[in-house]
Coordinates of C-alpha atoms in Angstrom, one line a residue:
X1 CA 79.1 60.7 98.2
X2 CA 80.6 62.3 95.0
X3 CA 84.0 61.9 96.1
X4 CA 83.6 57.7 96.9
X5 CA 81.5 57.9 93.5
X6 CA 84.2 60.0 91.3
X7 CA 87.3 57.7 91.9
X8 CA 90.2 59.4 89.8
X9 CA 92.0 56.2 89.9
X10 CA 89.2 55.4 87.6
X11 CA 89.6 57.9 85.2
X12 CA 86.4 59.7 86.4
X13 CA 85.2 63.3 86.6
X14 CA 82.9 65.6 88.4
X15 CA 80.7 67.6 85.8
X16 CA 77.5 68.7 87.3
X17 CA 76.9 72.1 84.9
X18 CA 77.8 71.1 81.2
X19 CA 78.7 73.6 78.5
X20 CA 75.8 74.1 77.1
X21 CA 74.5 75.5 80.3
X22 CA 71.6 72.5 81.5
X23 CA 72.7 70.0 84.4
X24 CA 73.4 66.7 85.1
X25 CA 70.2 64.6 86.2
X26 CA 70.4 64.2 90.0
X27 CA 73.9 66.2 90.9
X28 CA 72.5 69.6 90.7
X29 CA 73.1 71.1 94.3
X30 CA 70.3 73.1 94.0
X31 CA 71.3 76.5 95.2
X32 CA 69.2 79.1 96.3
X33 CA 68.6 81.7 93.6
X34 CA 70.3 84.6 95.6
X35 CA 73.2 82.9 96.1
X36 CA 73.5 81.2 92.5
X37 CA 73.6 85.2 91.6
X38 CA 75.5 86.1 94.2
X39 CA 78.5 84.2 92.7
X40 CA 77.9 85.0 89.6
X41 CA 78.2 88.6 89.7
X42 CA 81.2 88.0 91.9
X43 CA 82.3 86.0 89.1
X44 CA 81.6 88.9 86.4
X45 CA 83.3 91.6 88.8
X46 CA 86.3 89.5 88.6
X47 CA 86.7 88.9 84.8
X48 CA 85.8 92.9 84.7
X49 CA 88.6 93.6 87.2
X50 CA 91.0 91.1 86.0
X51 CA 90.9 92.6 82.2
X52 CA 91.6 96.3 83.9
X53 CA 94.6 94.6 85.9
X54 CA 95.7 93.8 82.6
X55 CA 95.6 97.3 81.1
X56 CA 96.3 98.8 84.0
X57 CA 99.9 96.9 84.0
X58 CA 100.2 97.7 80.1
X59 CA 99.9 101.5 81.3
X60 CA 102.8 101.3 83.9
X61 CA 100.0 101.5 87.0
X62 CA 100.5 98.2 88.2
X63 CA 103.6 95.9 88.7
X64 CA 104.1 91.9 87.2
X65 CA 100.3 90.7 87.6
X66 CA 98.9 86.8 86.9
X67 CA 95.5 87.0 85.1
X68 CA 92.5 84.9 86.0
X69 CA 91.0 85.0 83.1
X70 CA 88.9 81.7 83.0
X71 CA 89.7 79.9 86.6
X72 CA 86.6 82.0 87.9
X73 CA 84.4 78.8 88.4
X74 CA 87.5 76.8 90.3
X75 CA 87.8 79.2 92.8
X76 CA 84.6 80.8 93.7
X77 CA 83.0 77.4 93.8
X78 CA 85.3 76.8 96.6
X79 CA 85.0 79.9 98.4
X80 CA 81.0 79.2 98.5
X81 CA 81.5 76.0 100.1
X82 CA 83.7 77.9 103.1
X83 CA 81.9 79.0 106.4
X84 CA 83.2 83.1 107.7
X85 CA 85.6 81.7 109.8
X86 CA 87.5 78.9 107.9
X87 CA 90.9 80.1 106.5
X88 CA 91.6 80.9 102.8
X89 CA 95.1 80.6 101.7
X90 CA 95.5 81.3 98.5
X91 CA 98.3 81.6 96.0
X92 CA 98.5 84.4 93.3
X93 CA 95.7 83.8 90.8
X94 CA 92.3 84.0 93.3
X95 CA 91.0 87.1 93.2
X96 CA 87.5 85.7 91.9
X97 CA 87.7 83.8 95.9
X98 CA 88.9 86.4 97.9
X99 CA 86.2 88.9 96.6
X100 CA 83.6 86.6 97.4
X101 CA 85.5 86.4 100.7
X102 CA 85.0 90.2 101.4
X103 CA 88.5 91.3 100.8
X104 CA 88.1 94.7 99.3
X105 CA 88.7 95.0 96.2
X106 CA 91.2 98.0 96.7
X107 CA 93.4 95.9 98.4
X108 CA 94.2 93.7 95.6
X109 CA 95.3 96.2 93.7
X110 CA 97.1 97.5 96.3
X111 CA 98.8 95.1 96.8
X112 CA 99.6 94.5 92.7
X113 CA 100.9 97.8 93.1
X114 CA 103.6 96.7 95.1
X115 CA 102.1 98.3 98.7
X116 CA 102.2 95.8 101.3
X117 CA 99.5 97.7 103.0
X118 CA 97.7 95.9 100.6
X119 CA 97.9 92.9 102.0
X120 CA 96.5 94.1 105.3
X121 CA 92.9 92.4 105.4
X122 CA 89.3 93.3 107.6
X123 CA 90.0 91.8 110.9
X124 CA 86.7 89.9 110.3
X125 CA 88.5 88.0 107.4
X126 CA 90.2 85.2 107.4
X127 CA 92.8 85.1 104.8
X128 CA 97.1 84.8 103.9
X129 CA 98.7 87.3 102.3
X130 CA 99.7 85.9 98.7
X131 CA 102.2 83.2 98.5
X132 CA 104.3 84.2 95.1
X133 CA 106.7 81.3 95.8
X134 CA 105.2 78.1 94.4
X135 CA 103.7 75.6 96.9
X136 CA 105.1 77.2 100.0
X137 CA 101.6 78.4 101.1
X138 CA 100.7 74.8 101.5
X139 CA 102.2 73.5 104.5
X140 CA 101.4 76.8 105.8
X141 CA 97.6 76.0 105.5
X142 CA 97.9 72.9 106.9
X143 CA 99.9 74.5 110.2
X144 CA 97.0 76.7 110.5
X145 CA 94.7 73.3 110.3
X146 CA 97.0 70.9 112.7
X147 CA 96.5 73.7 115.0
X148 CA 92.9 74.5 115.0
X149 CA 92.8 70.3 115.5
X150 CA 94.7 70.8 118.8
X151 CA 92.5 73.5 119.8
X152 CA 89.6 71.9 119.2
X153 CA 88.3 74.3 116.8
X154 CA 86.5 72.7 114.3
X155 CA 87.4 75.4 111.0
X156 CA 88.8 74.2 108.1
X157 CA 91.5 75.9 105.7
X158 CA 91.1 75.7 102.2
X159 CA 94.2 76.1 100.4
X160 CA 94.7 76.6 96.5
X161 CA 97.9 76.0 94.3
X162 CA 98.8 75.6 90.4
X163 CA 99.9 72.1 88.7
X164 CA 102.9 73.5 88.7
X165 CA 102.9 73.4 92.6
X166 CA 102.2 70.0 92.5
X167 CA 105.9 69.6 91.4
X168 CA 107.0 71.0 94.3
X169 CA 108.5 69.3 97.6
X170 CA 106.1 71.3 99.4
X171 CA 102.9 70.0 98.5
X172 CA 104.5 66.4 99.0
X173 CA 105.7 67.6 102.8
X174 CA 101.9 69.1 103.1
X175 CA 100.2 66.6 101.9
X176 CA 102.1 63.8 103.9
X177 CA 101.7 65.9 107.2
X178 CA 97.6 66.7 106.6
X179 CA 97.3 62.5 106.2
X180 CA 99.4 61.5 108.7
X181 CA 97.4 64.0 111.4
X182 CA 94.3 63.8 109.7
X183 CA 94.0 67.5 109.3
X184 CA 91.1 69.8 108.5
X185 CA 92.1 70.8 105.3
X186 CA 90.9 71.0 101.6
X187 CA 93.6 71.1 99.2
X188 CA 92.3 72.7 95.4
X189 CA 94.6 72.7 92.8
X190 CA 93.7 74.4 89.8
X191 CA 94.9 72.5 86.8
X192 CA 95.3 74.9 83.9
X193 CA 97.8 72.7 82.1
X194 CA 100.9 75.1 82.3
X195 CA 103.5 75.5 85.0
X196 CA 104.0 78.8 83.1
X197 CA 105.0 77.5 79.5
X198 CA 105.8 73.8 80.9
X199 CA 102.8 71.5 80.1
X200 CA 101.6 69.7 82.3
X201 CA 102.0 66.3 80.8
X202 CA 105.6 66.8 81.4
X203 CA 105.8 67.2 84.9
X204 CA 104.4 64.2 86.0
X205 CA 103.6 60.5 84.8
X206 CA 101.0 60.8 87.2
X207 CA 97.2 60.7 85.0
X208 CA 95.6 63.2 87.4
X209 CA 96.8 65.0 90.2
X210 CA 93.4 64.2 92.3
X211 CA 95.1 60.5 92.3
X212 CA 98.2 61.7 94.1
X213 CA 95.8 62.0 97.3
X214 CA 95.8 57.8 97.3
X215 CA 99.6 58.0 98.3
X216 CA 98.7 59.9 101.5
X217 CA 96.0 58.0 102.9
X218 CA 93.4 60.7 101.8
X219 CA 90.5 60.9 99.0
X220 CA 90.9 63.3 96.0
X221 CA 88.5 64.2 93.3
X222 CA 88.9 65.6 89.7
X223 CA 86.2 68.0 89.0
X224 CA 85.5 70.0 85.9
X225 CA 87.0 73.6 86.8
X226 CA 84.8 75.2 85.1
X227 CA 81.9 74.1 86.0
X228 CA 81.5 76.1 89.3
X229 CA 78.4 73.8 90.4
X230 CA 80.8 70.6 90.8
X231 CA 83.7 72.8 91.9
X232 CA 81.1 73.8 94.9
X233 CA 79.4 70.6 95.5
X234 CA 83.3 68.7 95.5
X235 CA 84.1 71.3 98.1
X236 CA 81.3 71.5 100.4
X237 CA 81.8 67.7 100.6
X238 CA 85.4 68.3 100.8
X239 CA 85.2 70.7 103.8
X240 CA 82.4 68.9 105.3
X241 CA 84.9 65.9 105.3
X242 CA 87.3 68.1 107.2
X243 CA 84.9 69.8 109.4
X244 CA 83.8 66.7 110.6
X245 CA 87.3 65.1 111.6
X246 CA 87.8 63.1 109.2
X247 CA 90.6 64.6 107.2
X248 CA 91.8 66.1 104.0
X249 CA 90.7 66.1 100.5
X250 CA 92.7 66.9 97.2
X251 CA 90.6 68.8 94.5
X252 CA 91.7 68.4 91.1
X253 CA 90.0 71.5 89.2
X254 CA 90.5 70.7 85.7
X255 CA 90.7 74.4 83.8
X256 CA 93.0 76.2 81.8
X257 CA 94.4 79.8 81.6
X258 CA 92.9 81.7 78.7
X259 CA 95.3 84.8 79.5
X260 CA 99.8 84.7 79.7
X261 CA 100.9 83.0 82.9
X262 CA 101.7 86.8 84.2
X263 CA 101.8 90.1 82.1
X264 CA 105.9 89.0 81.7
X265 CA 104.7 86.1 79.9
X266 CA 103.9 85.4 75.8
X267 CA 101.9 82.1 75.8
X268 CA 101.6 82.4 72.0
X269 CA 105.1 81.1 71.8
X270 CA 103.9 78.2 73.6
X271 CA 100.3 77.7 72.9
X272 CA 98.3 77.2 69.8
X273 CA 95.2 79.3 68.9
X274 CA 93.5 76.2 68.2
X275 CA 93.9 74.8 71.6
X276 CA 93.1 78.8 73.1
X277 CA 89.8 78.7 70.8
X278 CA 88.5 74.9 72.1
X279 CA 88.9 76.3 75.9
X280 CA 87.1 79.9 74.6
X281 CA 83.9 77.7 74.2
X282 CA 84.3 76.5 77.9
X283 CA 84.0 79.6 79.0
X284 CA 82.9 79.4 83.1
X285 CA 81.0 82.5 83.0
X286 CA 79.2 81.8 79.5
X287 CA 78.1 78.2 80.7
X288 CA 77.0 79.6 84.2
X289 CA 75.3 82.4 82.2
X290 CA 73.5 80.3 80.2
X291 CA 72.3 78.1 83.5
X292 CA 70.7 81.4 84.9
X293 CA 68.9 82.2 81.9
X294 CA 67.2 78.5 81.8
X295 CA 66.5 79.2 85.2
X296 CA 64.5 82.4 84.4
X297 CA 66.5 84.5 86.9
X298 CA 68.8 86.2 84.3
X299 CA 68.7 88.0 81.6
X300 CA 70.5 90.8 79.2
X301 CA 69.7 93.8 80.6
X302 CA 70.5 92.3 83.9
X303 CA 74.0 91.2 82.5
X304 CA 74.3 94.7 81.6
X305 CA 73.6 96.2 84.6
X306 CA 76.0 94.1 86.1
X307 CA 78.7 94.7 83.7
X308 CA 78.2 98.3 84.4
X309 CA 78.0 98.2 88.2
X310 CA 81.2 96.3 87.9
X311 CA 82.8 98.5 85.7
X312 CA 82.3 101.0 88.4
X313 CA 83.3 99.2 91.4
X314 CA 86.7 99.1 89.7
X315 CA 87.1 102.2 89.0
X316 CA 86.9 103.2 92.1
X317 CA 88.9 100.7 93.1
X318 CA 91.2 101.5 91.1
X319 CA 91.2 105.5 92.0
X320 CA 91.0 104.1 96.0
X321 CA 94.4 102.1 95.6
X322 CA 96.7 104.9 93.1
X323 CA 95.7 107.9 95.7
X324 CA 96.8 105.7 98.5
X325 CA 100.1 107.1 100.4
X326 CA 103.1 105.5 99.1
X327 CA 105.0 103.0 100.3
X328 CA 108.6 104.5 102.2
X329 CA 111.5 102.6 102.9
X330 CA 110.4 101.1 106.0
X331 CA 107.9 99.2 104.6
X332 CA 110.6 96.9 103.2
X333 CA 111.8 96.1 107.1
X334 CA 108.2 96.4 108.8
X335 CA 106.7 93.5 107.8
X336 CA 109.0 90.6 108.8
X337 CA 108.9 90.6 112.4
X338 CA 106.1 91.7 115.0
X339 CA 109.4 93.6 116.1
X340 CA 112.7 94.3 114.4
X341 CA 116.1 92.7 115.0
X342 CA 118.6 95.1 115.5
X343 CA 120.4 94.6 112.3
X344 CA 117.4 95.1 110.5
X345 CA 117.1 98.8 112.3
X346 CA 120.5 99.4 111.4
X347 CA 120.2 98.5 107.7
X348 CA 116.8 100.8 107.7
X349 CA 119.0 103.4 109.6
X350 CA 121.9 103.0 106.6
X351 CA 119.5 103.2 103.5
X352 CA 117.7 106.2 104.8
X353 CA 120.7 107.7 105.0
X354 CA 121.6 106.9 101.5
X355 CA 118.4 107.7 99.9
X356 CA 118.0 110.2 101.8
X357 CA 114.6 109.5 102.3
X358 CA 113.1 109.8 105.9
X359 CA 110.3 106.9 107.0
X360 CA 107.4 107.1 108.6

């Protein structure tokens, strides 16, 4: 078992895919081909939309948005480990996992937009809306597993958070709870050595985070982030654990952010090129690239096709989520409840009235 074999308390860590693209001698999980290139061109899609979020922000089209920009691996290695109907709840830097989790595209930037609507999902997926507040998303994952337990269910939720959320009372309360009950639930916290521009050596004493799992009577693993073959073997194991009633699992991924923290954010006044240029040759999608290649099942005029057919699914993603109807002022009561209070229908009452905008 590579979580009894990768002990964090003894300094250990996952690797299975090293950097120069060959594996590690008996931990390959051996993949099928079409699903090795499944998440790959998920994981090419993302980098493709990620950079337009980007520009698209620059340009005034989009609000404050949190690039992904080389966490690819650490959280569509995750999502391939989940089954249709276990439970992603994510935070705000995922889109590589909810694509590969057939949440439209459009929706995303929707909802980066600043439509709610956005955040409205296929019936046939299970997902949270984003949880912007740090941590809080947590012990709401592992609500939704406490109560598939009771109901004898046997999904699992998989629920992601920064280092920085770590920090956070909540992921203590979560954590504590998912031990105590046992629940199904795979904790992945994706390590990119910033809570924003606070490193993360100074936010805890603690050597890894995958170690804090001891404390609460549960395993936890530190795995190479972007390596997305150990991010998906640590989680199939991980939510095979959980699956099987025997409890939770923290996932350290160990990555780093090669964009800002969001598009408010400088991190060259806190960052030095050097370190920014040792993580470049880390790359996730290079070293997953160069895997494929060995393998004989990619190539460059594939990558280029790819590029392009991404290129074009976010355009029209893009044109999709700007042509959408605008938000009105109800949308800023709606959401809340299934049903208003009354002070809520007299505030929307007021502020149409000063705006002089009607809903709808």
């Amino acid at each position: 078992m590579l979580i009894d074999d990768f002990n964090p308390l003894e300094g250990k860590m996952l690797q299975i895919l090293k950097t120069d693209g060959t594996v590690v001698e008996g931990l390959d999980p051996k993949l099928d081909d079409s699903v090795l290139l499944q998440a790959y061109r998920t994981m090419v899609l993302t980098r493709v939309a990620d950079e337009k979020a980007v520009k698209l922000q620059r340009q005034g089209r989009l609000g404050a948005y949190p690039p992904c920009k080389g966490q690819e691996a650490a959280v569509i290695g995750p999502a391939m480990a989940m089954r249709k109907d276990d439970w992603f709840v994510w935070s705000f830097r995922e889109m590589g996992g909810l694509l590969y989790h057939q949440i439209p595209l459009m929706s995303q930037f929707l909802y980066w937009m600043g439509n709610e609507m956005g955040s409205h999902y296929p019936d046939d997926v299970r997902a949270l809306p984003s949880s912007v507040p740090v941590g809080s998303q947590l012990t709401h994952a592992v609500g939704i597993s406490y109560a598939a337990k009771l109901r004898g269910e046997d999904t699992v939720s998989v629920a992601f958070f920064g280092d920085g959320g770590s920090s956070e009372g909540d992921f203590h309360e979560a954590a504590n709870f998912a031990g105590v009950y046992q629940c199904p639930v795979v904790f992945v916290c994706q390590n990119n050595q910033y809570a924003i521009s606070y490193p993360r050596k100074f936010q805890t004493r603690s050597p890894t985070i995958a170690q804090k799992a001891v404390s609460y009577g549960f395993p936890g693993i530190l795995v190479d982030g972007n390596d997305i073959l150990g991010m998906y073997a640590a989680a199939r194991e991980a939510v095979e654990r959980a699956r099987s009633g025997l409890g939770p699992t923290l996932i350290e991924a160990y990555t780093y952010r090669l964009g800002d923290h969001t598009t408010s954010d400088d991190a060259t006044r806190y960052r030095l090129e050097s370190e920014l240029a040792e993580w470049m040759q880390k790359d996730p999608l290079d070293r997953f690239n160069r895997y494929l290649e060995a393998k004989g099942i990619w190539n460059d005029d594939l990558e280029n096709a790819a590029v392009k057919e991404a290129q074009d699914e976010v355009e029209k993603a893009v044109s999709e989520a700007e042509n959408y109807p605008k938000p009105t002022v109800d949308e800023v009561f709606r959401h809340m409840y299934a049903e208003m209070s009354p002070d809520m229908v007299e505030q929307m009452e007021r502020i149409r009235a000063e705006t002089g905008k009607k809903g709808a």
